GROMACS .gro file of C-alpha atoms in nm:
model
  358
    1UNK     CA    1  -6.354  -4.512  -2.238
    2UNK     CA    2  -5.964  -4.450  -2.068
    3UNK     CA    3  -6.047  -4.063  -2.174
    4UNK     CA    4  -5.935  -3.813  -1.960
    5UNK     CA    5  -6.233  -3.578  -2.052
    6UNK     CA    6  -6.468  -3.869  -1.940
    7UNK     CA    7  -6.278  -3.960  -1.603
    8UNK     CA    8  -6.517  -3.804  -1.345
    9UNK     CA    9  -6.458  -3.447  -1.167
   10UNK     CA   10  -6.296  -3.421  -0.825
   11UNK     CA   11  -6.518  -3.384  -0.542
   12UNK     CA   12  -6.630  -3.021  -0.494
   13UNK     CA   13  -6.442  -3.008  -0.168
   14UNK     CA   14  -6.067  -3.019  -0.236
   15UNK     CA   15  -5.976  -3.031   0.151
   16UNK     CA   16  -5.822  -3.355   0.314
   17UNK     CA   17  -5.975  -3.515   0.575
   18UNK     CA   18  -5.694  -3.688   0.849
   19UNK     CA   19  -5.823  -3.905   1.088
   20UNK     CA   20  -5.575  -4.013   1.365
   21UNK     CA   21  -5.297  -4.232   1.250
   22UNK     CA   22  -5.308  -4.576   1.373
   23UNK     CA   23  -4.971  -4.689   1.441
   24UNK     CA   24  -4.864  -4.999   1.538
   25UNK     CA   25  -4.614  -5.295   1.555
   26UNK     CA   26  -4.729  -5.622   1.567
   27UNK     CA   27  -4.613  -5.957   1.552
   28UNK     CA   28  -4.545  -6.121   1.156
   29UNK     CA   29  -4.682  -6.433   1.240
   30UNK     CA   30  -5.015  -6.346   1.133
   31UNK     CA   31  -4.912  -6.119   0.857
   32UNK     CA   32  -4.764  -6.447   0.701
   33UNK     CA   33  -5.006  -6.682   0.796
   34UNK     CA   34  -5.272  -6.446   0.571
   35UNK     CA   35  -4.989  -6.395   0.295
   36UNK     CA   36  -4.975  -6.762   0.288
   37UNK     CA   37  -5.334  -6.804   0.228
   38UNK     CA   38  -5.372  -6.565   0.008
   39UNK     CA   39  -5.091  -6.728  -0.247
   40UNK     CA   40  -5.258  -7.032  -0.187
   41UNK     CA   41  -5.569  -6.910  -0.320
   42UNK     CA   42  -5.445  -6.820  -0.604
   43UNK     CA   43  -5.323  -7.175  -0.720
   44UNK     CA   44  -5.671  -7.340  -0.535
   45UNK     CA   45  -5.763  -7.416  -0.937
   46UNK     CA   46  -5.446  -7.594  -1.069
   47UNK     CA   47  -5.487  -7.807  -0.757
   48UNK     CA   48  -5.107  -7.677  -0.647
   49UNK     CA   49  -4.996  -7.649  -0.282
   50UNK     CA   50  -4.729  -7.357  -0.284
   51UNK     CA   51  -4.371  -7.421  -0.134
   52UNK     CA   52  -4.477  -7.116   0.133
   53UNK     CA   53  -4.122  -7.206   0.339
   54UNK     CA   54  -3.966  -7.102  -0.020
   55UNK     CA   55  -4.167  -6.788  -0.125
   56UNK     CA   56  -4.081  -6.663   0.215
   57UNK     CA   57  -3.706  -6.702   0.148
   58UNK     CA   58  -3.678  -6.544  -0.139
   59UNK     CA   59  -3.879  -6.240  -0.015
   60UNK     CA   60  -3.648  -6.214   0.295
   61UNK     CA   61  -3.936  -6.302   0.534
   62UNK     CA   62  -3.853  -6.634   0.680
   63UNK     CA   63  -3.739  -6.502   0.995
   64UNK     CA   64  -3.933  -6.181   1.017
   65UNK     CA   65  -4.022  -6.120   1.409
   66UNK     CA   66  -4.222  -5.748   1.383
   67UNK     CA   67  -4.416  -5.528   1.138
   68UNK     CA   68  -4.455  -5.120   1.209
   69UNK     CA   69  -4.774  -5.034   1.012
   70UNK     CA   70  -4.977  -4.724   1.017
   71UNK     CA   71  -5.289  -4.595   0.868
   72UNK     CA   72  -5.443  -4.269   0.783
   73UNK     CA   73  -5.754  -4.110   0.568
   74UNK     CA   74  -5.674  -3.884   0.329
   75UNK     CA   75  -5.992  -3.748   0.168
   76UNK     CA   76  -6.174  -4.063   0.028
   77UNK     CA   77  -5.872  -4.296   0.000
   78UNK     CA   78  -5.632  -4.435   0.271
   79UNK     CA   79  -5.261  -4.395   0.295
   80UNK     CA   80  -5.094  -4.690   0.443
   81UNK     CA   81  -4.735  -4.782   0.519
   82UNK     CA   82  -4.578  -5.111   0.637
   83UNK     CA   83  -4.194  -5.159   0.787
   84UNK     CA   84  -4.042  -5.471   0.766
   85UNK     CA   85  -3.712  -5.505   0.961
   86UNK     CA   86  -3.565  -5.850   0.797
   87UNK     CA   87  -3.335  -6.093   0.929
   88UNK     CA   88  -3.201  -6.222   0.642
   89UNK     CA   89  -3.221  -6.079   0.300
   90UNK     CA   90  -3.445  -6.215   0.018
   91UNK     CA   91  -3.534  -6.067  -0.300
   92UNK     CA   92  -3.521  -5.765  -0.172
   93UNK     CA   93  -3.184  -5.723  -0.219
   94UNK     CA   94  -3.175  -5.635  -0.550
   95UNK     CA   95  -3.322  -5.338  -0.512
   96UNK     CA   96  -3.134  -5.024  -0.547
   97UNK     CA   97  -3.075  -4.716  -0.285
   98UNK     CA   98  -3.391  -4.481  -0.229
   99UNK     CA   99  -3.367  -4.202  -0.428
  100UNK     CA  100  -3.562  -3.926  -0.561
  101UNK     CA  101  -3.585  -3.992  -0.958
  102UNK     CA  102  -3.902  -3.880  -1.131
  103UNK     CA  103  -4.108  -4.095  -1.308
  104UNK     CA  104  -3.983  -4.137  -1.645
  105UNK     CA  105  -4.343  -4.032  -1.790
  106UNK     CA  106  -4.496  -3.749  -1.993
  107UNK     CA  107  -4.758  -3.545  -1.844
  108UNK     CA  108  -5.093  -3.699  -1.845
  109UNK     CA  109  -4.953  -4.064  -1.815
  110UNK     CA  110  -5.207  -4.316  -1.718
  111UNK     CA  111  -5.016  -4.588  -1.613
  112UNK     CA  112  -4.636  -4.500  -1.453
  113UNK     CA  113  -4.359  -4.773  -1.327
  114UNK     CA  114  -4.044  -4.763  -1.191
  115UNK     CA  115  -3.806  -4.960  -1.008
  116UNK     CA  116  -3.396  -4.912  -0.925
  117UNK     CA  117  -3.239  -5.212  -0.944
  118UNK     CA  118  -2.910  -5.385  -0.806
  119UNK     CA  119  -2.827  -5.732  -1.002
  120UNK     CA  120  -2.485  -5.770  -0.831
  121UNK     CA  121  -2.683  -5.956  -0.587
  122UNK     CA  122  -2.878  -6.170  -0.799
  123UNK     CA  123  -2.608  -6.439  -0.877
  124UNK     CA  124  -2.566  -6.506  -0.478
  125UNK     CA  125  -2.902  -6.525  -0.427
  126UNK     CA  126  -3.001  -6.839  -0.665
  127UNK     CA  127  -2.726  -6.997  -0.580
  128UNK     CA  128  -2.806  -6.997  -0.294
  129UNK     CA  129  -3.187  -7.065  -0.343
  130UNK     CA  130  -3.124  -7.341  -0.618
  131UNK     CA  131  -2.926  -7.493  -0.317
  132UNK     CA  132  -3.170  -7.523  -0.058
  133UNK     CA  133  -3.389  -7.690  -0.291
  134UNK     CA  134  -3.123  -7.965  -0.415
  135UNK     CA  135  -3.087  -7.781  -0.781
  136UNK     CA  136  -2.719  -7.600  -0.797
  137UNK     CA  137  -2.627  -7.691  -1.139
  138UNK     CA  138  -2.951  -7.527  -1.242
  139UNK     CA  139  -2.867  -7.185  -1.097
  140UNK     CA  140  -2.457  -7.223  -1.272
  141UNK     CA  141  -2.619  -7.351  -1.597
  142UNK     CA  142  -2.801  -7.042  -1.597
  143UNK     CA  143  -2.512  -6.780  -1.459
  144UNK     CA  144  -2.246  -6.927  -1.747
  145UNK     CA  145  -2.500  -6.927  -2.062
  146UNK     CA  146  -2.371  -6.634  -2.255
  147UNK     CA  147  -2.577  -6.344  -2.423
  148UNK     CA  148  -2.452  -6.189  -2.742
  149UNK     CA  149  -2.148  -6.290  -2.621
  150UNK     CA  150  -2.107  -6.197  -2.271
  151UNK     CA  151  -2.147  -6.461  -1.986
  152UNK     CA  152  -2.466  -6.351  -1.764
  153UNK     CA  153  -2.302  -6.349  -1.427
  154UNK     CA  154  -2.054  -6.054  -1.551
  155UNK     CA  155  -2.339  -5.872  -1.728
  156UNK     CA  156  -2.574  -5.941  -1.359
  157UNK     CA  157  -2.256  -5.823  -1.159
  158UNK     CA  158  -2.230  -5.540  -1.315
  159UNK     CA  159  -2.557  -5.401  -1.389
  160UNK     CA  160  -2.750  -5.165  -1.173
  161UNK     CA  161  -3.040  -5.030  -1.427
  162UNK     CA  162  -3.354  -4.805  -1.363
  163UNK     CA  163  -3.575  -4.920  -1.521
  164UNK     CA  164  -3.956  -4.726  -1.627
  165UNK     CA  165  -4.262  -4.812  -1.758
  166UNK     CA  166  -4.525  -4.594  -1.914
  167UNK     CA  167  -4.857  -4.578  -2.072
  168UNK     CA  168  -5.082  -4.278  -2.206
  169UNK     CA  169  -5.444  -4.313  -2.327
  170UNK     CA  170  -5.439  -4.075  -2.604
  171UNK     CA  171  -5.777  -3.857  -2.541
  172UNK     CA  172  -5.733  -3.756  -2.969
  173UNK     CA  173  -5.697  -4.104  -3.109
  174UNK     CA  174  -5.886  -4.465  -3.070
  175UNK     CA  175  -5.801  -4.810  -3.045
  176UNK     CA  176  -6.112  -5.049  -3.129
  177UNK     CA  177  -6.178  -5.354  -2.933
  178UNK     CA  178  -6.445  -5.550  -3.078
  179UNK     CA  179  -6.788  -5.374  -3.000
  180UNK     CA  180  -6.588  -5.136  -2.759
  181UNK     CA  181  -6.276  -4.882  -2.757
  182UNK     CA  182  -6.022  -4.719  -2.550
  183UNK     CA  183  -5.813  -4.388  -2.568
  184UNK     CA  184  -5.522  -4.518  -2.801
  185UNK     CA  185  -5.216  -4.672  -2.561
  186UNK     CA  186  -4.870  -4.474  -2.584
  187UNK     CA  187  -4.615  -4.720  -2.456
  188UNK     CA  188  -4.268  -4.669  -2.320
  189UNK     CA  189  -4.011  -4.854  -2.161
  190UNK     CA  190  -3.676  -4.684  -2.081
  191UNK     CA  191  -3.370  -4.862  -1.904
  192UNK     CA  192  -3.125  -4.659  -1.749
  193UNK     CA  193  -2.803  -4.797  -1.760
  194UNK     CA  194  -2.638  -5.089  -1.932
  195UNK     CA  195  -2.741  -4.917  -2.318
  196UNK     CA  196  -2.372  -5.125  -2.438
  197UNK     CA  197  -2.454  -5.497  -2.345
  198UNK     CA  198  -2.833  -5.380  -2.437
  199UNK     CA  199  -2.723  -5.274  -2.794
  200UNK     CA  200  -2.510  -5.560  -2.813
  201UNK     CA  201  -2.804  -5.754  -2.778
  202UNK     CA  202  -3.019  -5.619  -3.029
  203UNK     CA  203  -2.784  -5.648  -3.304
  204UNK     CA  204  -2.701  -6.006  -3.198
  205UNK     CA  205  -3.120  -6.049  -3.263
  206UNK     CA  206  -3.098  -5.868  -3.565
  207UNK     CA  207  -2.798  -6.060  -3.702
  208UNK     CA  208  -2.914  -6.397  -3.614
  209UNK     CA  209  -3.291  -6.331  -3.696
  210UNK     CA  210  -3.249  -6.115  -4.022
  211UNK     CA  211  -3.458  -5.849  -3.872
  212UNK     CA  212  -3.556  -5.544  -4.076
  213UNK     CA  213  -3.450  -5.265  -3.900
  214UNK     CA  214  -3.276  -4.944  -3.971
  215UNK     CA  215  -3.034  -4.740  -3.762
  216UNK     CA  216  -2.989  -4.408  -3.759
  217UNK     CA  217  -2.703  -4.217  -3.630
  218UNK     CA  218  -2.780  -3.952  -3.392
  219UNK     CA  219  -2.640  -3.647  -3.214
  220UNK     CA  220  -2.640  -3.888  -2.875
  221UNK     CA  221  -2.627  -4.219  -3.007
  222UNK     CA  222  -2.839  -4.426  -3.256
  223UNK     CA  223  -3.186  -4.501  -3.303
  224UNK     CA  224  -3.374  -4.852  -3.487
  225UNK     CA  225  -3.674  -4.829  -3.688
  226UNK     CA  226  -3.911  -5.087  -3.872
  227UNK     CA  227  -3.987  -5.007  -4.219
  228UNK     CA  228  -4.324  -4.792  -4.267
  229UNK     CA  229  -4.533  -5.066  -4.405
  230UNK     CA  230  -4.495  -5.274  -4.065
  231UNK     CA  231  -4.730  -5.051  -3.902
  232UNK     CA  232  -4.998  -5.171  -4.077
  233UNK     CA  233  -4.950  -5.576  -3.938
  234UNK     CA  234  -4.896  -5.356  -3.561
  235UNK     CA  235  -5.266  -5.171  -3.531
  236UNK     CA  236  -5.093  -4.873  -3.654
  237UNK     CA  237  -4.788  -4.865  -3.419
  238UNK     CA  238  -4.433  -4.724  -3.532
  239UNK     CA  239  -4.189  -4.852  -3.241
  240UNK     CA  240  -3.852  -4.780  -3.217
  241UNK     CA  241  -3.551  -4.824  -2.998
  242UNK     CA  242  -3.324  -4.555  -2.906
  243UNK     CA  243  -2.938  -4.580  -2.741
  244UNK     CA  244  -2.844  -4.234  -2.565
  245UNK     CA  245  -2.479  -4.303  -2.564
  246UNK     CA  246  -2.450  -3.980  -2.326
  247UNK     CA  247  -2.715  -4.058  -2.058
  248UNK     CA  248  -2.649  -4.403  -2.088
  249UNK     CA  249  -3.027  -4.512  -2.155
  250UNK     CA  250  -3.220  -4.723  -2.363
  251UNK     CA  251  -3.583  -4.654  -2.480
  252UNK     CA  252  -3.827  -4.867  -2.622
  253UNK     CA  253  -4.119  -4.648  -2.736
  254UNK     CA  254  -4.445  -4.727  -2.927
  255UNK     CA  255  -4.377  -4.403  -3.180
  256UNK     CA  256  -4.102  -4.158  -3.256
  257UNK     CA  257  -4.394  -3.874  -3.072
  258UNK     CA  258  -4.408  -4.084  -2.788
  259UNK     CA  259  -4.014  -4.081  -2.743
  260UNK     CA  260  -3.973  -3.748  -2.778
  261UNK     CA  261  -4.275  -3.702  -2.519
  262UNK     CA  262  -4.045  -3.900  -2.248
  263UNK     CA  263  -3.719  -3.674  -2.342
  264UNK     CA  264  -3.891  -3.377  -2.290
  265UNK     CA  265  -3.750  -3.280  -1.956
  266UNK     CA  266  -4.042  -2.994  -1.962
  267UNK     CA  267  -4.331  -3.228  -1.990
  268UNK     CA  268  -4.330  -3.439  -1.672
  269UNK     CA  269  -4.557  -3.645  -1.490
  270UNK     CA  270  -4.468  -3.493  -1.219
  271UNK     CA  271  -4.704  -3.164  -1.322
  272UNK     CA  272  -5.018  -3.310  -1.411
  273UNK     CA  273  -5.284  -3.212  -1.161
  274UNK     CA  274  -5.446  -3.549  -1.129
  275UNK     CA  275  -5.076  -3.709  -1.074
  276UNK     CA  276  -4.982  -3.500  -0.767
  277UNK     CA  277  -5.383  -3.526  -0.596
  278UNK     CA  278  -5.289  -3.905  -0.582
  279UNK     CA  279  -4.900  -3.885  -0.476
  280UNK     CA  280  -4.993  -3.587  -0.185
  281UNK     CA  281  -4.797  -3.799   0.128
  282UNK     CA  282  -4.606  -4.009  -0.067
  283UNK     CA  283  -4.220  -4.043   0.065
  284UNK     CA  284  -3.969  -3.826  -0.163
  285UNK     CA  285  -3.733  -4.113  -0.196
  286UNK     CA  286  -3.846  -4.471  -0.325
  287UNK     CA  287  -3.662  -4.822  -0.471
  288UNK     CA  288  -3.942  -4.864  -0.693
  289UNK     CA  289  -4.280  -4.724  -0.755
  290UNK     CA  290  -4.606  -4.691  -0.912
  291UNK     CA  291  -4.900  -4.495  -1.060
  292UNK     CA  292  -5.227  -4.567  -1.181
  293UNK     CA  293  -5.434  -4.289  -1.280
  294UNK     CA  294  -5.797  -4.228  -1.194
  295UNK     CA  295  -5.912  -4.265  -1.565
  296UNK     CA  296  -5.784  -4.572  -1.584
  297UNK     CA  297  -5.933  -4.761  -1.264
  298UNK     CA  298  -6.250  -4.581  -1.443
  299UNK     CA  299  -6.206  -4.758  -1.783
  300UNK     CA  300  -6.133  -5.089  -1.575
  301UNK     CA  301  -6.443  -5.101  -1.361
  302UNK     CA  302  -6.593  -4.995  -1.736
  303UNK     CA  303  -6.459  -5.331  -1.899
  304UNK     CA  304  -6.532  -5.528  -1.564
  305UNK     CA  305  -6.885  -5.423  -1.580
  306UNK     CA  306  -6.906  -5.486  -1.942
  307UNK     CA  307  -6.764  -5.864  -1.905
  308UNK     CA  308  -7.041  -5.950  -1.615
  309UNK     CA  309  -7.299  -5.873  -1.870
  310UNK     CA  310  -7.197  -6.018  -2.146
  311UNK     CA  311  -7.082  -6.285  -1.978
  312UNK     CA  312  -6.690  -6.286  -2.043
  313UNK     CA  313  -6.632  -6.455  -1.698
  314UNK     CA  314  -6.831  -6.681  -1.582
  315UNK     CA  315  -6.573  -6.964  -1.500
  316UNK     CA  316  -6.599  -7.123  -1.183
  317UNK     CA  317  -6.322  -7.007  -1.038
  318UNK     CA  318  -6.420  -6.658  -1.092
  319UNK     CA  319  -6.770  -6.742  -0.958
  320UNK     CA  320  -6.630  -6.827  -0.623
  321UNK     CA  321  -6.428  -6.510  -0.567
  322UNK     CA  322  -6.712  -6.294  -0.777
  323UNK     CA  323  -6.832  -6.126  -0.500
  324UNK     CA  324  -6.470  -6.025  -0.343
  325UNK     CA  325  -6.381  -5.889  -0.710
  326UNK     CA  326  -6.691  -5.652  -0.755
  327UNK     CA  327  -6.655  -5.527  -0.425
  328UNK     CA  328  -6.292  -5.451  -0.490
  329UNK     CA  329  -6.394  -5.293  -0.862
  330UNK     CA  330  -6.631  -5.140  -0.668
  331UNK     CA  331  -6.390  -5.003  -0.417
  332UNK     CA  332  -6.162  -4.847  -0.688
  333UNK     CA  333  -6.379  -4.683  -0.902
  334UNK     CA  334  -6.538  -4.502  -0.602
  335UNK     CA  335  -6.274  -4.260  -0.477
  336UNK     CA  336  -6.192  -3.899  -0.687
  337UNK     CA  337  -5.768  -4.050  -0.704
  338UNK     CA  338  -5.589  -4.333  -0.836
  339UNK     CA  339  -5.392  -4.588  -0.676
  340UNK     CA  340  -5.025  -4.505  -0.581
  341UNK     CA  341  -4.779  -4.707  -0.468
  342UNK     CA  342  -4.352  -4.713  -0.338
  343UNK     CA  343  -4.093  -4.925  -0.156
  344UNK     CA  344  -3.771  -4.835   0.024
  345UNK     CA  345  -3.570  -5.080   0.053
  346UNK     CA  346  -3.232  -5.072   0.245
  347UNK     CA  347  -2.984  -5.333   0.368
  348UNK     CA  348  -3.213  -5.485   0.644
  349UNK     CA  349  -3.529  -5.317   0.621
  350UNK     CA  350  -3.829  -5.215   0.368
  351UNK     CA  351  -4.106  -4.964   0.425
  352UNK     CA  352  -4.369  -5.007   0.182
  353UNK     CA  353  -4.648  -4.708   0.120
  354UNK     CA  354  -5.007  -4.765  -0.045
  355UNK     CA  355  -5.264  -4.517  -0.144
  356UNK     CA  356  -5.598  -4.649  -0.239
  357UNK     CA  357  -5.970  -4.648  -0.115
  358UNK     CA  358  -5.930  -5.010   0.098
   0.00000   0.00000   0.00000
């Protein structure tokens, strides 16, 4: 399962279909009314209503008038894209400028993550939240707590990180789960930006908490290990945490391979066949963004299937939505491309693009 010599072939045909566009702009009433019930829904089992006035203000919808949408086939999947021109900001202010930075992901990533990010704002914007809902002294309690000693309003005010997210499922190795296996999970997560108040942090844990690891002085900065024998009590895993003093980055990465994999400027996510089938379309410049390969909506709809026959799920709140689930599973595992996904954000406005067979 998750193996890339198992995910199934392209079609035979590698031409792209384009139907018409269908462009449009419509009112956001009943873009919000359906948003609404569809956050409802997922709190029906806690017996929760959902402070929908709220959500809405901190995603910078509450006075939304207009949405520009348009919709177009590519091959078996669907390329859609939503504008939102907003009134007031929401959380959508803390995201960075569009700009063109690559995935920070090896070739053959599975799973790919990204998202530029401006916390100047953040501060502002719970104050000002915490206030509409009677709760100031919440949102200072939280902005004046220090963090290895630096109070979290300067660090917020001053941070504008990248940060990425990958995961590979290693055709060559195997991770067993119960009866069943996957591809072994490579796992990274690198932060651009901040690596000082980051570092600071660590050793603060590490001081405090007596943790055992080593650092290593490097040509670019410095790099923390666990001891050998820890691998054992972590299915095998060697992580480590690395501090490029020169590209100001941090990286968190499941192995010292896996590391060197993501600072390999030569091996790129950005050349693996299957990568650039699914992103064909996709806007140059994005805020944040994401990948999902083929192989690995093929290994979920594997486990999915798995867990209606033996029975995993039969809860009744999964019983009453059963039917929309499969079909989406369903969905998913029939087109020859992932899923693919990016967001543009700018002072007033967000355009939001979505490949994937619905």
């Amino acid at each position: 399962i998750l193996s890339h010599a198992e995910a199934p072939s392209p079609a035979a045909s590698s031409s792209t279909t384009v139907a018409p566009a269908d462009e449009a702009k419509m009112p956001a009433a009943p873009f919000l009314k359906t948003l609404e019930k569809y956050i409802q829904s997922a709190y029906d089992g806690a017996g929760m209503t959902v402070d929908i006035e709220g959500v809405s203000t901190v995603l910078g919808l509450k006075d939304l008038d207009t949405i520009q949408h348009s919709t177009r086939q590519v091959e078996d999947t669907w390329l859609s894209k939503i504008s939102i021109d907003r009134k007031k900001l929401g959380i959508f202010a803390l995201s960075a400028p569009p700009s063109n930075t690559p995935f920070a992901a090896p070739e053959s990533t599975d799973i790919a993550i990204q998202a530029a990010l401006d916390l100047s704002q953040l501060p502002a914007l719970l104050r000002e939240r915490h206030k509409e809902i009677g709760t100031p002294a919440a949102a200072e309690a939280f902005l004046t707590q220090r963090i290895a000693g630096i109070e979290m309003e300067t660090f917020l005010q001053s941070s504008r990180p990248t940060i990425h997210i990958c995961v590979d499922f290693d055709d060559n190795e195997t991770l067993f789960l119960g009866k069943e296996s996957i591809g072994r999970p490579h796992i990274a997560l690198r932060v651009d930006g901040s690596h000082k108040i980051l570092e600071a942090i660590l050793n603060h844990f590490i001081s405090t908490r007596n943790a055992l690891f080593k650092r290593q002085v490097t040509a670019t900065g410095k790099l923390y290990t666990l001891p050998a024998y820890f691998s054992d009590a972590i299915a095998g895993y060697q992580p480590i945490i690395s501090f490029d003093e020169i590209k100001n980055t941090t990286t968190i990465a499941s192995s010292i391979s896996m590391f060197e994999r993501i600072e390999d400027s030569g091996n790129n996510l950005t050349t693996d066949s299957a990568f650039t089938k699914t992103w064909a379309g996709f806007p140059e410049e994005s805020s944040a963004k994401a990948y999902i390969s083929k192989r690995a909506l093929s290994g979920l709809h594997h486990f999915y299937t798995l867990a209606l026959k033996e029975k995993w799920t039969n809860n009744r709140q999964f019983l009453k939505k059963k039917y929309l689930i499969t079909g989406a599973m369903m969905q998913l595992h029939s087109s020859q491309s992932g899923l693919a996904f990016s967001i543009a954000s700018d002072e007033n406005s967000d355009t939001i693009t979505l490949k994937s067979p619905f």
